[in-house]
Amino acid sequence: MISKVNSKDTLVEIGIESIDGLISAFTSGMPILSIVKKLKELSDSFRNKRLVKKMILFLEEIESLQIEADEFLNSQLSNEDDLQKNGELLFAIIDRADDLRKAKLIGKALKYLLTHKIDNMKNIFFRLCHLIIDAYYDDLEILALFRKDNEQLSTSDEERLEELYRFGFLMDVRFRADNLNESLGNLINSDGFESNGILYVLNNYGILLKDILLSK
């Protein structure tokens, strides 16, 4: 039987006891290779090489963070307990990822939020992480297609739109536009797709993840 991973113990073993420590490791010049080496050394002890792969993909995305990101993170977290609890939560979320690409996307999301100094970053990040974890990864990529003057999606994509709506990245504007003198045609031509008579547009988390997907 595969042993359970204790996120707190594992973080301590690799020399990172909190989310702050994880970011500080890079902003202080600690090379990713040293962290990766420690993770690989642990892979046999907790018998979960897949988790190691996910952690490496996540770490590679945040490797280039600057010192300003570390300072901003500290301003968003209240105390040492908060730092450690969020480090453990982040580790547990990455452990839950059913697709290696999700771990990479979570790293990309953290880097984006820190780089752009998004207010209420902690709550936004963890909520976004849960949305990413629950969704099917290939469906998430369609968010990048929401842009001006899009054509309607093919029938094969309708299910993907419905899933993105169900997991919290889209909204149905019909509920918001019923009492407005707006043309659904104009809405479709701006930032929405029509599926089965339902007009889907990006909500705030959909817009955020679209920007993250398109970021470098």
Coordinates of C-alpha atoms in Angstrom, one line a residue:
M1 CA 0.0 0.0 0.0
I2 CA 1.3 3.5 -0.9
S3 CA 2.0 5.5 2.3
K4 CA 0.2 8.8 2.8
V5 CA 2.3 11.9 2.4
N6 CA 2.5 14.2 5.4
S7 CA 2.7 17.6 3.8
K8 CA 4.1 19.3 6.9
D9 CA 6.8 16.7 7.5
T10 CA 7.8 16.7 3.8
L11 CA 8.1 20.5 3.6
V12 CA 10.3 20.4 6.7
E13 CA 12.4 17.7 5.2
I14 CA 13.1 19.7 2.0
G15 CA 14.0 22.7 4.1
I16 CA 10.8 24.7 3.4
E17 CA 8.4 25.1 6.3
S18 CA 6.0 27.6 4.8
I19 CA 4.8 29.2 1.6
D20 CA 6.9 32.2 2.5
G21 CA 9.9 30.0 2.8
L22 CA 9.2 28.5 -0.7
I23 CA 9.2 32.0 -2.3
S24 CA 12.1 33.2 -0.2
A25 CA 14.2 30.2 -1.4
F26 CA 14.1 31.6 -4.9
T27 CA 14.2 35.4 -4.2
S28 CA 17.3 34.8 -2.0
G29 CA 19.1 33.0 -4.8
M30 CA 18.5 29.4 -3.8
P31 CA 18.7 27.4 -7.0
I32 CA 15.8 25.2 -7.9
L33 CA 18.1 22.3 -8.6
S34 CA 18.9 22.0 -4.8
I35 CA 15.2 21.8 -4.0
V36 CA 14.6 19.3 -6.8
K37 CA 17.4 17.1 -5.6
K38 CA 15.9 17.0 -2.1
L39 CA 12.5 16.1 -3.5
K40 CA 14.0 13.3 -5.5
E41 CA 15.8 12.0 -2.5
L42 CA 12.5 11.9 -0.7
S43 CA 10.6 10.1 -3.5
D44 CA 11.5 6.7 -2.3
S45 CA 10.7 7.4 1.3
F46 CA 7.1 8.4 0.7
R47 CA 6.8 6.3 -2.5
N48 CA 5.1 8.9 -4.6
K49 CA 7.2 9.9 -7.6
R50 CA 4.2 11.5 -9.3
L51 CA 4.0 14.0 -6.4
V52 CA 7.6 14.8 -6.9
K53 CA 7.0 15.4 -10.6
K54 CA 4.1 17.8 -9.8
M55 CA 6.2 19.7 -7.2
I56 CA 9.1 20.1 -9.7
L57 CA 6.7 21.4 -12.4
F58 CA 5.2 23.9 -9.8
L59 CA 8.7 25.0 -8.6
E60 CA 10.0 25.6 -12.2
E61 CA 7.2 28.1 -12.7
I62 CA 8.0 30.2 -9.7
E63 CA 11.8 30.0 -10.0
S64 CA 12.2 33.4 -11.6
L65 CA 10.3 35.3 -8.9
Q66 CA 12.0 38.5 -7.8
I67 CA 12.6 39.8 -4.2
E68 CA 9.6 42.2 -4.6
A69 CA 7.3 39.1 -4.9
D70 CA 8.6 37.9 -1.5
E71 CA 7.9 41.2 0.1
F72 CA 4.4 41.4 -1.4
L73 CA 3.6 37.9 -0.2
N74 CA 4.6 38.9 3.4
S75 CA 2.2 41.8 3.2
Q76 CA -0.6 39.5 2.3
L77 CA -0.1 36.9 5.0
S78 CA -0.7 37.9 8.6
N79 CA 1.7 35.8 10.8
E80 CA 4.0 32.8 11.0
D81 CA 1.1 30.4 11.6
D82 CA -0.7 31.7 8.6
L83 CA 2.5 31.2 6.5
Q84 CA 2.9 27.6 7.6
K85 CA -0.7 26.7 7.2
N86 CA -0.8 28.1 3.7
G87 CA 2.4 26.2 2.8
E88 CA 0.8 23.0 3.9
L89 CA -2.4 23.8 2.1
L90 CA -0.5 24.6 -1.1
F91 CA 1.3 21.3 -0.9
A92 CA -1.9 19.4 -0.3
I93 CA -3.5 21.1 -3.3
I94 CA -0.6 20.1 -5.6
D95 CA -0.8 16.6 -4.2
R96 CA -4.5 16.5 -5.4
A97 CA -3.8 17.4 -9.0
D98 CA -4.8 14.6 -11.3
D99 CA -2.9 16.1 -14.2
L100 CA 0.7 17.2 -14.1
R101 CA -0.2 20.2 -16.2
K102 CA -2.4 21.4 -13.3
A103 CA 0.7 21.6 -11.0
K104 CA 2.5 23.7 -13.6
L105 CA -0.6 26.0 -14.0
I106 CA -0.8 26.5 -10.2
G107 CA 2.8 27.6 -10.2
K108 CA 2.1 29.9 -13.1
A109 CA -1.0 31.3 -11.2
L110 CA 1.1 32.0 -8.1
K111 CA 3.8 33.7 -10.1
Y112 CA 1.2 35.9 -11.9
L113 CA -0.6 37.0 -8.8
L114 CA 2.6 37.9 -7.0
T115 CA 4.2 39.6 -10.0
H116 CA 1.0 41.7 -10.6
K117 CA 0.5 42.3 -6.8
I118 CA -3.1 41.4 -6.9
D119 CA -5.0 42.5 -3.7
N120 CA -6.5 39.8 -1.6
M121 CA -4.0 37.5 -3.3
K122 CA -4.1 34.7 -0.8
N123 CA -7.9 34.1 -1.0
I124 CA -8.0 34.5 -4.8
F125 CA -5.1 32.1 -5.2
F126 CA -6.4 29.3 -3.1
R127 CA -10.0 29.6 -4.5
L128 CA -8.5 29.6 -8.1
C129 CA -6.4 26.5 -7.1
H130 CA -9.6 24.6 -6.1
L131 CA -11.3 25.5 -9.3
I132 CA -8.4 24.3 -11.3
I133 CA -8.1 21.1 -9.4
D134 CA -11.8 20.3 -9.8
A135 CA -11.9 21.0 -13.6
Y136 CA -10.7 18.8 -16.5
Y137 CA -7.5 20.4 -17.7
D138 CA -8.2 20.2 -21.4
D139 CA -11.4 22.2 -20.8
L140 CA -9.4 25.0 -19.1
E141 CA -7.5 25.7 -22.3
I142 CA -10.6 26.9 -24.1
L143 CA -10.6 29.9 -21.8
A144 CA -7.8 31.4 -23.9
L145 CA -10.1 31.4 -26.9
F146 CA -12.5 34.0 -25.3
R147 CA -11.5 37.2 -27.1
K148 CA -13.0 39.8 -29.4
D149 CA -14.9 38.8 -32.6
N150 CA -14.8 35.0 -31.9
E151 CA -16.8 32.7 -34.1
Q152 CA -19.3 30.4 -32.3
L153 CA -17.7 27.2 -31.1
S154 CA -18.3 23.9 -32.8
T155 CA -20.8 21.4 -31.4
S156 CA -18.0 19.3 -30.0
D157 CA -17.0 22.2 -27.7
E158 CA -20.5 22.7 -26.1
E159 CA -19.8 20.2 -23.4
R160 CA -16.6 21.9 -22.5
L161 CA -18.4 25.2 -22.1
E162 CA -21.0 23.6 -19.9
E163 CA -18.3 22.1 -17.7
L164 CA -16.4 25.4 -17.4
Y165 CA -19.7 27.0 -16.3
R166 CA -20.3 24.2 -13.8
F167 CA -16.9 24.6 -12.3
G168 CA -17.1 28.3 -11.8
F169 CA -15.2 30.0 -14.7
L170 CA -18.2 31.2 -16.8
M171 CA -21.5 32.9 -16.3
D172 CA -24.8 32.8 -18.2
V173 CA -25.5 36.4 -19.1
R174 CA -29.1 35.7 -19.9
F175 CA -29.8 35.9 -16.2
R176 CA -28.1 39.3 -16.1
A177 CA -29.4 40.7 -19.4
D178 CA -33.1 39.8 -19.3
N179 CA -34.1 43.3 -18.1
L180 CA -31.5 45.2 -20.2
N181 CA -32.0 46.6 -23.7
E182 CA -29.0 44.8 -25.0
S183 CA -28.6 42.7 -28.1
L184 CA -27.4 39.2 -27.4
G185 CA -25.7 39.3 -30.8
N186 CA -23.6 42.2 -29.6
L187 CA -22.7 40.3 -26.5
I188 CA -21.7 37.2 -28.5
N189 CA -19.4 39.3 -30.6
S190 CA -17.6 40.8 -27.6
D191 CA -16.4 38.2 -25.1
G192 CA -18.9 35.3 -25.2
F193 CA -19.8 32.0 -26.8
E194 CA -23.3 30.8 -27.5
S195 CA -24.1 27.1 -26.8
N196 CA -27.5 25.5 -27.0
G197 CA -29.2 28.9 -26.7
I198 CA -27.2 29.8 -23.7
L199 CA -24.7 32.7 -23.9
Y200 CA -21.6 32.0 -21.8
V201 CA -19.1 34.8 -20.8
L202 CA -16.1 34.8 -18.6
N203 CA -16.6 35.6 -14.9
N204 CA -13.9 37.2 -12.8
Y205 CA -12.1 33.9 -12.3
G206 CA -12.4 33.0 -15.9
I207 CA -10.9 36.3 -16.9
L208 CA -8.1 35.8 -14.4
L209 CA -7.2 32.3 -15.5
K210 CA -7.4 33.3 -19.2
D211 CA -4.8 36.0 -18.5
I212 CA -2.7 33.5 -16.6
L213 CA -2.9 31.0 -19.4
L214 CA -1.8 33.6 -21.9
S215 CA 1.0 35.0 -19.7
K216 CA 4.6 34.0 -20.3

